[in-house]
XYZ file of C-alpha atoms in Angstrom:
729
model
C 75.870 128.758 84.197
C 72.024 128.599 84.375
C 69.444 129.734 81.952
C 65.636 129.151 81.979
C 62.920 129.275 79.681
C 60.087 127.888 77.614
C 60.472 125.257 75.286
C 59.472 126.820 71.744
C 60.275 123.734 69.594
C 62.364 120.700 69.238
C 65.028 120.888 66.498
C 66.091 117.540 66.790
C 65.628 114.394 69.096
C 67.206 110.969 69.401
C 65.228 108.168 71.126
C 67.727 106.001 71.315
C 70.134 108.055 73.481
C 67.703 111.238 74.601
C 70.028 113.701 72.830
C 68.207 116.475 72.013
C 68.544 119.921 70.332
C 65.750 122.515 71.167
C 64.940 126.070 70.768
C 64.339 127.682 74.100
C 62.557 130.887 74.848
C 64.055 133.254 77.356
C 64.280 136.499 78.439
C 67.726 137.522 77.199
C 68.344 140.126 74.544
C 68.236 137.257 71.519
C 64.827 135.956 72.631
C 65.658 132.367 71.967
C 68.510 129.835 72.865
C 69.669 126.694 71.636
C 70.136 123.792 73.945
C 72.054 120.807 72.664
C 72.564 117.786 75.001
C 71.233 114.637 76.336
C 68.129 115.673 78.330
C 64.686 114.402 79.412
C 61.836 114.265 77.305
C 60.759 117.835 76.490
C 57.944 119.625 74.514
C 56.806 123.032 73.250
C 55.241 124.627 76.568
C 57.432 123.421 79.164
C 58.990 125.717 81.197
C 62.880 124.211 81.723
C 66.000 125.401 84.053
C 69.483 124.105 82.438
C 72.934 124.395 83.634
C 75.852 124.149 81.071
C 78.168 126.264 79.102
C 78.163 128.541 75.889
C 79.762 126.895 72.948
C 80.299 128.430 69.541
C 79.590 125.678 66.803
C 81.511 127.421 63.517
C 78.265 126.121 61.448
C 75.317 126.450 63.512
C 76.572 129.513 65.698
C 76.014 129.735 69.755
C 74.543 126.839 71.587
C 74.305 126.040 75.138
C 75.579 122.729 75.866
C 73.740 121.219 78.662
C 74.943 118.909 81.635
C 72.204 119.133 83.708
C 68.395 120.142 83.160
C 64.947 120.404 85.241
C 61.531 120.475 84.123
C 59.469 123.513 86.149
C 55.560 123.090 86.248
C 54.193 125.089 83.375
C 53.176 128.605 84.903
C 50.255 129.317 82.638
C 47.981 128.104 80.696
C 49.442 128.897 77.176
C 52.475 126.958 78.591
C 50.310 124.003 79.445
C 48.276 124.179 75.898
C 51.719 124.631 73.961
C 52.988 121.577 76.242
C 49.987 119.394 75.693
C 50.052 120.341 71.629
C 53.477 119.478 71.373
C 53.412 116.066 70.211
C 54.886 114.352 73.272
C 51.271 113.112 74.167
C 50.111 110.732 72.075
C 46.086 111.541 71.205
C 46.547 115.112 71.726
C 47.093 117.653 68.811
C 46.959 121.425 68.955
C 43.260 121.621 68.598
C 42.425 118.754 71.221
C 44.987 120.530 73.578
C 42.977 123.729 73.119
C 39.923 122.196 74.222
C 41.422 120.651 77.197
C 42.834 123.636 78.652
C 39.802 125.426 78.003
C 37.750 123.143 80.205
C 40.289 122.697 83.024
C 42.472 125.620 83.120
C 45.454 125.334 85.471
C 44.236 122.574 86.984
C 44.590 120.611 83.442
C 47.863 118.526 84.341
C 46.579 117.422 88.128
C 43.338 116.088 86.403
C 45.359 114.135 83.629
C 47.287 112.536 86.470
C 45.150 112.064 89.412
C 41.606 112.045 87.319
C 42.153 111.221 84.190
C 38.569 109.780 83.544
C 37.349 113.649 83.474
C 39.115 114.105 79.799
C 35.595 111.817 78.670
C 34.127 115.578 79.289
C 35.921 116.685 76.044
C 34.166 116.166 73.113
C 35.929 113.740 70.764
C 37.571 111.865 73.553
C 36.323 108.032 73.696
C 37.261 105.524 75.945
C 40.237 103.923 73.294
C 41.641 107.683 72.818
C 41.774 107.784 76.485
C 43.471 104.891 77.226
C 46.152 106.027 74.395
C 46.490 109.526 76.075
C 46.684 108.269 79.867
C 49.318 105.673 78.950
C 51.425 108.496 76.525
C 51.036 110.821 79.428
C 51.893 108.042 82.454
C 54.796 106.940 80.486
C 56.414 110.175 79.691
C 55.905 111.626 83.350
C 57.209 108.353 84.963
C 60.891 108.435 82.700
C 60.990 112.401 83.558
C 60.144 111.829 87.136
C 62.963 109.104 87.243
C 65.444 111.564 86.089
C 64.656 114.264 87.855
C 64.981 112.059 91.278
C 68.168 110.634 90.075
C 69.771 114.544 90.097
C 70.371 115.107 93.563
C 72.826 112.309 93.273
C 75.305 114.181 91.242
C 74.120 112.124 88.076
C 74.481 113.791 84.500
C 71.390 113.886 82.366
C 73.191 111.469 80.049
C 73.946 108.677 83.087
C 70.736 109.420 84.242
C 69.202 108.092 81.218
C 71.583 105.375 80.502
C 70.239 103.991 83.890
C 66.613 104.359 82.781
C 67.270 102.586 79.552
C 68.676 99.780 81.705
C 66.369 100.068 84.881
C 63.285 101.677 83.922
C 61.309 102.654 86.727
C 63.651 100.891 88.950
C 66.776 103.121 88.207
C 66.120 105.218 91.424
C 65.680 102.086 93.570
C 68.782 100.480 92.154
C 71.052 103.494 93.020
C 69.676 103.497 96.344
C 70.505 99.852 96.765
C 74.007 100.150 95.691
C 75.352 102.455 93.716
C 78.439 100.195 92.633
C 76.348 97.945 90.880
C 76.206 100.930 88.215
C 79.992 100.123 87.663
C 79.162 96.650 86.009
C 75.397 97.533 84.317
C 76.061 100.822 83.011
C 78.445 101.950 80.352
C 80.699 104.984 81.066
C 79.889 104.558 85.240
C 83.250 103.690 86.657
C 84.478 103.260 90.433
C 85.062 107.329 90.884
C 81.287 108.122 89.451
C 79.664 105.342 91.397
C 81.915 106.282 94.302
C 80.470 110.052 94.608
C 77.203 108.592 93.911
C 77.421 106.405 96.764
C 78.662 109.456 99.413
C 74.953 110.799 98.644
C 73.386 107.746 99.167
C 72.427 107.042 103.060
C 73.813 103.921 104.444
C 77.326 103.624 102.314
C 79.776 104.646 104.733
C 83.666 104.810 103.619
C 84.478 101.437 105.200
C 81.254 99.592 103.941
C 81.543 95.907 102.664
C 80.329 97.074 99.337
C 82.503 100.585 99.029
C 85.639 98.030 99.462
C 84.666 95.000 97.273
C 84.228 97.422 94.253
C 87.304 99.396 94.972
C 89.298 96.156 94.993
C 87.412 94.828 91.659
C 88.019 98.266 89.906
C 91.457 98.200 91.250
C 92.283 94.844 89.418
C 90.285 95.864 86.420
C 92.456 98.995 85.952
C 95.670 96.743 86.635
C 94.100 94.796 83.415
C 93.029 97.330 81.078
C 95.846 100.185 81.840
C 98.993 97.872 82.528
C 97.675 94.393 80.670
C 98.337 92.605 84.224
C 96.547 89.448 84.322
C 96.672 89.796 88.568
C 98.437 91.401 90.980
C 100.362 90.217 93.890
C 98.348 90.448 97.306
C 100.430 93.342 98.598
C 100.373 95.570 95.282
C 96.765 95.174 95.200
C 96.599 96.643 98.679
C 98.514 99.402 98.116
C 96.945 100.475 95.028
C 93.193 99.930 96.602
C 94.391 101.734 99.584
C 95.472 104.546 97.860
C 92.083 104.680 95.820
C 90.194 104.301 98.623
C 91.633 106.053 101.512
C 91.241 103.249 104.311
C 93.362 101.375 106.529
C 95.182 98.407 104.834
C 93.934 96.082 107.495
C 90.286 96.326 106.370
C 91.382 95.934 102.884
C 93.315 92.678 103.415
C 89.975 91.279 105.318
C 87.854 92.588 102.427
C 90.094 90.675 100.026
C 89.532 87.354 101.961
C 86.168 87.677 102.447
C 85.991 88.121 98.258
C 88.262 85.187 98.040
C 85.559 83.117 100.464
C 82.510 84.451 98.235
C 84.336 83.566 94.820
C 84.229 87.048 93.245
C 88.053 87.012 93.210
C 90.155 83.518 93.368
C 93.743 83.102 95.275
C 96.409 81.573 93.318
C 100.040 81.092 93.489
C 102.521 82.241 90.929
C 106.093 80.675 91.981
C 106.232 82.502 95.482
C 103.666 85.356 94.851
C 100.497 85.195 96.197
C 98.601 86.354 93.222
C 95.151 87.938 93.623
C 92.742 87.239 90.163
C 89.651 88.246 88.583
C 87.930 84.821 88.326
C 87.249 84.864 84.227
C 90.830 86.071 83.863
C 92.159 82.976 86.208
C 89.790 80.537 84.584
C 91.534 82.067 80.930
C 95.179 81.710 81.973
C 94.318 78.394 83.442
C 92.522 77.239 80.385
C 94.964 78.100 77.842
C 97.780 76.208 79.475
C 95.735 73.219 79.972
C 94.869 73.126 76.210
C 97.950 74.018 74.787
C 99.689 71.032 76.488
C 96.564 68.721 75.062
C 97.128 70.099 71.728
C 101.478 70.021 72.095
C 101.259 66.087 72.213
C 103.075 65.127 68.554
C 100.441 63.779 66.494
C 101.322 60.004 64.232
C 104.772 61.161 62.556
C 104.334 61.445 58.658
C 107.238 59.414 56.870
C 106.183 61.147 53.499
C 107.028 64.569 54.197
C 109.690 65.795 51.581
C 111.235 69.399 52.546
C 113.642 69.539 49.531
C 111.146 68.717 47.089
C 108.933 71.718 48.908
C 111.851 73.645 47.682
C 111.974 72.533 44.423
C 108.648 73.098 43.908
C 108.402 76.392 45.023
C 111.820 77.597 43.782
C 113.318 78.274 47.253
C 116.418 77.535 48.900
C 116.032 77.262 52.784
C 118.664 78.111 55.114
C 119.281 75.607 57.366
C 117.411 76.964 60.516
C 114.785 77.270 58.413
C 114.623 74.335 56.763
C 114.910 72.945 60.736
C 111.818 74.705 61.630
C 109.963 73.318 58.586
C 110.691 69.950 59.616
C 109.910 70.102 63.320
C 106.354 72.301 62.452
C 105.380 69.433 60.174
C 105.227 66.605 62.916
C 104.585 69.208 66.192
C 101.408 69.413 68.001
C 102.597 72.863 68.683
C 105.244 75.335 67.986
C 106.299 78.554 67.988
C 108.712 80.253 65.412
C 110.020 83.654 66.192
C 111.995 86.182 64.661
C 112.461 89.684 63.705
C 112.030 91.173 60.194
C 113.899 89.830 57.153
C 114.515 86.427 58.999
C 112.262 84.293 56.496
C 109.294 83.460 58.799
C 107.125 84.258 56.215
C 108.707 81.703 53.645
C 108.500 78.874 55.953
C 104.638 79.187 56.427
C 104.463 79.121 52.943
C 106.454 75.693 52.772
C 104.456 74.455 55.234
C 101.205 75.330 53.838
C 102.226 74.020 50.612
C 103.118 70.695 52.391
C 99.752 70.690 53.671
C 98.005 70.875 50.446
C 100.144 68.250 48.773
C 98.984 66.204 51.381
C 95.439 66.767 50.783
C 95.446 68.337 54.340
C 93.590 71.565 55.714
C 94.807 74.757 57.419
C 93.813 77.878 58.160
C 95.695 81.367 58.520
C 94.796 83.853 61.128
C 95.859 86.935 62.407
C 94.919 89.218 65.277
C 93.484 92.401 62.828
C 92.627 92.722 59.701
C 95.369 94.457 58.276
C 97.955 91.730 59.792
C 95.594 89.336 58.235
C 95.691 90.941 54.976
C 99.376 91.242 54.724
C 99.459 87.607 55.474
C 97.162 86.528 52.346
C 99.491 88.917 49.998
C 102.846 87.427 51.579
C 101.643 83.401 51.107
C 99.176 83.367 48.803
C 96.416 81.919 50.772
C 93.665 83.144 52.599
C 94.087 84.750 56.044
C 91.435 86.102 58.383
C 91.375 87.785 61.710
C 90.663 85.340 64.364
C 87.105 86.729 65.179
C 85.933 86.030 61.821
C 87.693 82.551 61.831
C 85.624 82.402 64.874
C 82.528 83.287 63.234
C 82.058 86.099 66.167
C 78.251 86.868 66.517
C 77.241 89.982 68.165
C 74.442 88.471 70.183
C 75.936 85.345 70.921
C 79.871 85.692 70.923
C 81.963 83.089 69.077
C 80.030 80.807 67.140
C 83.149 78.365 66.903
C 83.612 77.039 70.422
C 84.312 73.570 71.824
C 80.811 72.641 70.795
C 81.021 73.967 67.329
C 84.749 73.563 66.800
C 86.704 74.461 63.676
C 87.867 71.649 61.702
C 91.329 71.613 60.344
C 94.583 69.746 60.415
C 96.509 72.705 61.169
C 96.324 76.642 62.219
C 98.347 78.991 61.716
C 98.411 82.454 64.069
C 100.681 85.303 62.634
C 101.541 88.513 64.781
C 101.373 86.445 68.145
C 102.900 89.248 70.364
C 99.488 90.759 69.574
C 97.235 88.237 70.520
C 96.203 88.734 74.163
C 94.248 86.371 76.828
C 90.972 86.632 76.153
C 91.327 85.900 72.456
C 93.687 83.176 72.544
C 91.311 81.611 75.257
C 88.698 81.965 72.675
C 90.903 80.090 69.468
C 92.082 77.238 71.658
C 88.362 76.851 72.821
C 87.589 76.400 69.633
C 90.432 73.934 68.406
C 89.562 69.910 69.000
C 92.591 67.395 70.208
C 94.757 66.620 67.167
C 94.308 69.576 66.019
C 98.385 71.191 64.856
C 98.897 74.862 66.009
C 101.766 77.014 64.237
C 102.532 80.184 66.556
C 104.655 82.699 64.714
C 105.471 86.129 65.806
C 108.054 88.698 66.879
C 108.753 88.687 70.608
C 110.880 91.539 70.797
C 107.453 93.443 69.814
C 105.822 95.374 72.200
C 102.989 93.097 74.209
C 99.461 93.298 73.246
C 96.719 95.864 73.792
C 94.963 93.586 75.944
C 96.026 91.718 78.795
C 98.573 89.088 79.364
C 101.836 88.489 77.349
C 100.860 84.769 75.972
C 103.726 84.817 73.186
C 106.838 85.239 75.528
C 104.872 83.253 78.587
C 104.315 80.232 75.909
C 107.933 80.828 75.073
C 109.273 81.470 78.880
C 107.668 78.488 79.883
C 109.745 75.761 78.594
C 107.088 73.728 77.756
C 106.709 74.394 73.852
C 108.969 73.916 71.113
C 110.613 76.837 70.264
C 112.517 78.379 67.068
C 114.116 81.492 67.005
C 115.403 83.093 63.509
C 118.447 85.016 63.586
C 119.782 85.318 60.110
C 119.077 88.359 58.231
C 119.123 87.197 54.120
C 120.537 88.820 51.581
C 117.914 90.565 49.976
C 116.563 91.895 53.740
C 119.952 92.876 54.344
C 119.953 95.575 51.667
C 117.072 97.374 53.436
C 118.523 99.939 56.135
C 115.019 99.477 57.842
C 115.932 96.076 58.426
C 119.206 96.596 59.439
C 118.332 99.347 61.781
C 115.153 97.817 63.433
C 117.986 94.781 64.099
C 121.009 97.180 65.268
C 118.076 98.763 67.585
C 117.116 95.369 68.760
C 121.028 94.530 69.842
C 121.256 97.594 71.663
C 123.351 99.262 68.955
C 122.632 102.839 66.983
C 120.887 102.839 63.974
C 122.511 104.165 61.045
C 121.176 107.652 60.907
C 121.547 109.416 57.825
C 120.346 112.059 55.414
C 121.434 109.952 52.292
C 118.832 108.203 50.142
C 117.829 105.116 50.897
C 114.705 103.320 52.864
C 115.835 105.017 56.461
C 116.279 108.754 56.293
C 117.045 110.731 59.576
C 117.212 114.574 59.745
C 118.015 116.034 62.838
C 115.835 119.092 63.920
C 116.585 120.443 67.634
C 113.242 122.304 68.714
C 109.962 120.640 68.980
C 108.298 123.816 67.486
C 110.736 123.060 64.321
C 110.188 119.401 64.373
C 105.944 119.904 64.291
C 106.445 122.525 61.077
C 108.340 119.969 59.705
C 106.312 117.243 60.134
C 103.378 119.383 58.877
C 105.383 120.336 55.925
C 106.335 116.833 54.824
C 102.959 115.572 54.781
C 101.298 118.309 53.019
C 103.683 119.438 50.194
C 107.288 117.708 50.213
C 105.204 114.233 48.801
C 108.396 113.149 46.538
C 110.473 113.071 49.737
C 108.428 110.547 51.333
C 108.145 108.381 48.440
C 104.092 109.080 47.667
C 101.934 111.013 46.027
C 99.116 110.503 48.607
C 100.306 111.431 52.252
C 96.818 111.009 53.430
C 96.782 107.357 52.770
C 100.321 106.200 52.808
C 102.202 108.251 55.334
C 101.410 107.239 59.199
C 102.914 109.741 61.572
C 103.728 107.394 65.140
C 104.553 109.044 68.293
C 105.855 107.379 71.492
C 103.597 109.585 73.646
C 99.998 111.522 74.100
C 100.801 114.653 75.507
C 102.936 117.409 74.532
C 103.688 119.118 71.282
C 104.931 116.216 69.581
C 102.508 113.699 71.163
C 99.491 112.256 69.443
C 96.856 114.688 70.609
C 98.266 117.709 69.032
C 99.957 116.274 66.292
C 96.515 115.022 64.912
C 95.118 118.732 65.459
C 97.854 120.027 63.095
C 97.978 116.999 60.793
C 94.211 117.648 60.444
C 93.820 121.024 59.777
C 96.823 120.870 57.186
C 95.857 117.556 55.503
C 91.883 117.989 55.630
C 91.257 121.632 56.149
C 87.865 122.860 56.827
C 85.360 123.479 53.849
C 81.692 124.229 53.540
C 81.395 120.327 51.744
C 82.840 118.860 55.065
C 80.123 118.352 57.896
C 81.818 118.564 61.148
C 80.869 116.968 64.847
C 82.703 117.902 67.962
C 82.976 115.451 70.631
C 84.551 116.637 73.783
C 88.102 117.936 72.716
C 88.031 116.438 69.535
C 86.842 117.441 66.134
C 85.793 115.187 63.607
C 85.669 116.022 59.951
C 84.278 114.483 57.130
C 87.189 113.091 55.193
C 89.204 112.654 58.473
C 91.781 109.602 59.078
C 90.047 107.561 61.703
C 90.921 105.087 64.367
C 88.902 102.694 66.578
C 90.268 102.742 69.612
C 87.939 99.829 71.532
C 86.688 96.797 70.710
C 83.058 96.788 69.894
C 81.593 93.308 68.927
C 78.207 94.768 68.034
C 78.823 97.257 65.111
C 77.350 96.036 62.027
C 79.291 96.124 59.122
C 79.306 95.489 55.094
C 81.755 95.301 52.384
C 81.974 94.153 48.441
C 84.372 90.964 48.318
C 86.615 90.721 45.310
C 83.735 88.668 43.290
C 81.374 91.689 43.818
C 79.059 89.737 46.350
C 77.965 91.790 49.756
C 79.159 90.449 52.641
C 77.697 91.512 55.977
C 79.273 91.293 59.818
C 79.769 92.753 63.115
C 82.758 93.966 65.432
C 85.203 96.606 64.904
C 88.315 96.184 66.953
C 90.523 98.173 68.932
C 93.402 100.041 66.592
C 91.164 99.325 63.042
C 92.432 102.408 60.878
C 90.124 103.748 57.986
C 88.454 107.032 56.855
C 85.340 109.274 58.088
C 83.445 108.593 54.547
C 80.616 110.356 55.331
C 79.161 112.536 58.003
C 75.322 113.295 58.449
C 74.725 115.916 60.975
C 70.899 115.759 60.502
C 70.725 112.618 61.735
C 73.745 112.304 63.776
C 75.479 109.487 62.168
C 79.035 108.893 60.640
C 80.215 106.452 58.460
C 83.344 105.273 58.289
C 85.462 102.851 55.897
C 88.112 101.091 57.005
C 91.459 100.217 55.305
C 90.186 96.530 54.260
C 86.824 97.461 52.785
C 84.202 97.650 55.696
C 81.787 100.200 55.792
C 80.517 100.486 59.657
C 77.798 103.128 60.802
C 78.424 104.944 64.021
C 75.699 107.236 65.840
C 77.160 110.701 67.245
C 76.526 108.618 71.037
C 79.538 106.141 70.063
C 81.619 109.027 69.037
C 84.045 107.851 72.113
C 85.205 104.777 69.956
C 86.524 106.881 67.146
C 89.476 108.885 67.091
C 91.757 110.892 64.375
C 94.675 108.970 63.326
C 96.808 111.182 61.211
C 99.126 110.435 64.053
C 98.593 107.444 66.269
C 100.670 106.033 69.461
C 103.476 103.053 68.652
C 101.575 100.933 70.432
C 98.638 101.261 68.770
C 100.572 100.722 65.472
C 101.245 96.741 66.240
C 100.184 94.253 63.675
C 100.004 96.973 61.280
C 102.339 97.880 58.588
C 102.589 101.314 56.260
C 104.345 102.420 53.490
C 105.695 105.449 54.873
C 106.569 105.618 58.920
C 107.124 109.696 60.040
C 108.683 109.566 63.274
C 109.348 112.733 64.969
C 111.457 111.899 68.231
C 112.316 114.941 70.601
C 112.599 113.689 74.316
C 109.372 112.682 76.488
C 108.642 110.441 79.789
C 111.632 108.044 80.318
C 108.834 105.177 80.466
C 107.508 105.933 76.949
C 111.714 106.031 75.490
C 112.695 102.245 74.905
C 114.115 100.125 72.930
C 111.004 97.598 72.761
C 109.026 100.687 71.462
C 111.595 102.200 68.942
C 111.769 98.896 67.290
C 108.232 98.312 67.171
C 107.959 101.915 65.100
C 110.850 100.989 62.678
C 109.223 97.711 61.736
C 105.854 99.190 61.054
C 107.151 100.787 57.898
C 107.077 98.938 54.599
C 108.932 101.001 52.372
C 110.395 104.051 54.399
C 111.301 105.275 57.793
C 111.890 109.297 57.920
C 113.188 109.780 61.443
C 113.349 113.562 62.150
C 114.410 115.417 65.404
C 117.369 114.619 68.123
C 119.991 112.009 68.187
C 120.276 111.703 71.851
C 116.513 110.846 72.159
C 117.318 107.865 70.002
C 120.292 106.717 71.902
C 118.312 106.997 74.636
C 115.533 104.367 73.609
C 118.123 102.225 72.258
C 119.693 101.771 75.842
C 116.774 101.603 77.699
C 115.169 98.172 77.663
C 112.076 98.012 79.345
C 112.300 96.534 82.765
C 108.827 96.429 83.724
C 107.222 92.877 83.158
C 103.262 92.211 83.064
C 101.925 90.426 86.140
C 100.959 86.676 83.962
C 100.445 83.272 85.467
C 100.576 81.662 81.926
C 104.089 80.369 81.951
C 103.881 79.286 85.447
C 100.692 77.343 84.689
C 102.536 75.813 81.742
C 105.473 74.639 83.955
C 103.108 73.116 86.471
C 101.229 70.907 83.718
């Protein structure tokens, strides 16, 4: 849809991202249309031609959402006067605009561009004011001209604005020089977008080296972000890139060889496979292997450890496997302890930290997420931090703690190791000097990390590091149906499904529509059945899939309407298909190391920091539509500010995917299961979902779906090289 009109007034403009709300005077019956979207700098009196679609906003009424805008030359003296008086050009107000247009008429803009000295003919304009007017006019014209020049390449206004903010006046030249460079330089532009732009740029053929190189690199990046691979075997990379680029495999094989020769790709054999890596990932996996072998050199043995004494002091009775784990860990350089829920991993950590404290030795506890660190603190009685906080992450300079400024502890203990990906493990090891003991604790049967790699399993599979597997379930834990069923699932046995009162309740419901209504009913009214009076805070709905009637997206829409309905005192903001409402349950869906936050600690002191990470959960505490800002209060007390342009970093979290729930623990987990894609219905996923619950699992749906998940062992492993690198060393 296209409309044309004269800008009447600017209602709102964000100078940082170009988002604008303006009133456009048109020839329609209504007379005025409200335009919203990212667009070039516009001023009252300017004539615009806009493309987009009409949408009804529940609060602001009918709006025209802009996808493309073109500034047309003012067609009347009145339009020129309104344009100059609109405040876009510094130094010109309404009175001065009238004087200028009365003097130069329809030639005003031409004179300002080609003969600006003639403005000195106007009373009230001297040399100093002339410089201000000319500088402002040229600056705005330059940006507007660049944005308009980018339009023929199929670039949206939002993308063009980002390019201008990055490249300035060189934006057009950069696009014409190599559109594929935009992938690395401009946030939000991927290969598909860059490739579409390149098709409109002269000189970029289907078989051009720039296109082939960009497509191959994108195929590896996609394998990393979507599937967690750290490399691809060459034949799989060629097939993937061939499907993306639509060219002969021989061309791609030559292109891969050329990229290896120039250093933009790394070739390393992983067993018998010729693996192709992005250079930084190859360096990270090799670096992790080298550092682990270095740290694994046993420190000088301490003859004064007395495990029996620690048991007496802590009032514990360790099992034989626990005692072995503590004894070996005290004198190991690097050690791995793995086991399912109820097998005593936390007790071992308590005993080890107690021993180190008694010897006057220092230690630090860390976990990959804020929730996991908080749970570690509660379980051990010792302060635990996120790995990012331990490494003192700074958004301007990265991790403050590194090889030049290492952590100085005798022992580092990392919990929830199954969640730790390759980049984070590399950063941690980079900050550990030789002689630091490292204890890695986790459940190897959990899902792999959201990020790339499979660090815990690779370390265990390598055979180069000592591993203690805990299998005994302790008496108190064995009384929990959650723990019993988790271990049954892990062993390929059906969980005990019963509606009787326990901490694991199952309810058989067949049609997905009835399951959906039952989930809504439980979260709305039957709080006693879920063991809480605050379902918004205590109940977490988990789903194995995103799409479908019982997928994350639909469940979020339904539960938002049920648990946080619209009200006059609840501002709203729509981003794409997502409606955000003040009071919503929110999740961060990508790592953002630059977002600033503050929180009040237990002593009342205010802490400041930066960095919010994939999977962090919180509440949309305040939504400011006037200033287009959202404040999110995360579960660990951090309060962070987001502009509306950062909305793509957030999503509703009434329901989250099981994968996103890793490292978290919820009082109650509500688990609707009724079929879905085969690749998403497997034992690891069900095991992870059940072990997220601290107090109650409420499973409802199809018994056949539960049985199918128990039977299905995830066979697809990630392509990673860490295990082989460790073996080679």
